[in-house]
Amino acid sequence: MGAVMLIEQLGPHGHPVLRLRIEGAGTECRIGRDLGCDIVVDDEHAAPQHALLTLLEDGRVNVRDLGTQNGTRVDGTRVPADAGAIIEQGEIIVGRTRLRIRTRHVPIGTERLFRRNFVRRHRTLLAAAGVSACIAYGGFLQWLEAPSSMLRSITLAGLVVLGLIALWTGFWALMTKLNHGGWQVRVHVAIASICAAICAWGYWVAGLVAFTVQWSVLVQIGVAIAGTVALAAVYLHLREATHYGRRVALALAGTATLLIGAIAWTIAIGVEDGDVNDVNLGPQVRLGEERVVPNRDIVDYLAEVDELQRAAGRERQKSLLNVPLADD
């Protein structure tokens, strides 16, 4: 087969919005805003006749700029106006429009098997379990407060939990729809509810164990685990809803987790300052461990009491002898 090249015009998110296949040595493809061009771009930074692509005998492509002011770039390097550039593949920038070139010199990988991860395979079961665990946690907190109307409080807590999960998953489902064309609601519900349940129950259990064994460090460990789970949740949401790679998704997830943690910490401080039941008792006063009075038996203390009673009786008798009581 002769020389062939594939030209793809990329959209804002890096996905092809237009494909043009050209074959035959010597075939030319003009790019610009003019209607006479083979690829017409809607870009005010592109010239009417901006770039010319010529397919060579050996299958490579000659890229030539047609004397524009903004120039033509191949993989970030500006193409010389007099010589052009010969490429096998690469990304061409015309104005602010990106085009990707591929020829037969570019190797094609093998077919990639379609595999669904654990969350996708069990998304329905995970979503149901996660939502149930979150509702149970909200009802459990209401039960601990022992409100007068238990059923009403638990129902209200369940509705609040469902509302928060719906808002969070709705945002990520919309992002998935815009980027992939599908909603993937159950996947995002499973991610959000499972991670939220792990954070909530894990933090409460860590606080309970810390109070039981008097190890305050367990609370800090619980906070660290909750932050790690939140980071994993945002990372999984980004991987499902966007086209970002692992590094970019991890960096964005870390930034979002720090921001959410700062907001939660600020809200917690505001709630604590506005709590009327929170009374500041000042600095804690702790008694020393030194013993001023040594341990004594109860018999010794009772003997001293009897002696004091006898001494008090003698003093009373003396006072009566000195100053007798007046007759009625």
PDB file of C-alpha atoms in Angstrom, residues 129-143 154 157-158 161 201:
ATOM      1  CA  ALA A 129     -24.102  -1.255  50.961  1.00  0.00           C
ATOM      2  CA  GLY A 130     -22.463   2.163  51.118  1.00  0.00           C
ATOM      3  CA  VAL A 131     -25.722   4.107  51.230  1.00  0.00           C
ATOM      4  CA  SER A 132     -27.097   1.767  53.898  1.00  0.00           C
ATOM      5  CA  ALA A 133     -23.954   2.206  56.014  1.00  0.00           C
ATOM      6  CA  CYS A 134     -24.141   6.004  55.722  1.00  0.00           C
ATOM      7  CA  ILE A 135     -27.826   6.056  56.700  1.00  0.00           C
ATOM      8  CA  ALA A 136     -27.088   3.712  59.613  1.00  0.00           C
ATOM      9  CA  TYR A 137     -24.360   6.064  60.828  1.00  0.00           C
ATOM     10  CA  GLY A 138     -26.678   9.067  60.709  1.00  0.00           C
ATOM     11  CA  GLY A 139     -29.369   7.158  62.601  1.00  0.00           C
ATOM     12  CA  PHE A 140     -26.798   5.923  65.108  1.00  0.00           C
ATOM     13  CA  LEU A 141     -25.716   9.480  65.915  1.00  0.00           C
ATOM     14  CA  GLN A 142     -29.326  10.475  66.481  1.00  0.00           C
ATOM     15  CA  TRP A 143     -29.817   7.463  68.747  1.00  0.00           C
ATOM     16  CA  ILE A 154     -33.624   9.131  62.353  1.00  0.00           C
ATOM     17  CA  ALA A 157     -30.836  12.105  59.401  1.00  0.00           C
ATOM     18  CA  GLY A 158     -31.423   9.581  56.599  1.00  0.00           C
ATOM     19  CA  VAL A 161     -27.418  11.713  54.207  1.00  0.00           C
ATOM     20  CA  TRP A 201     -17.476   4.678  61.129  1.00  0.00           C
TER      21      TRP A 201
END
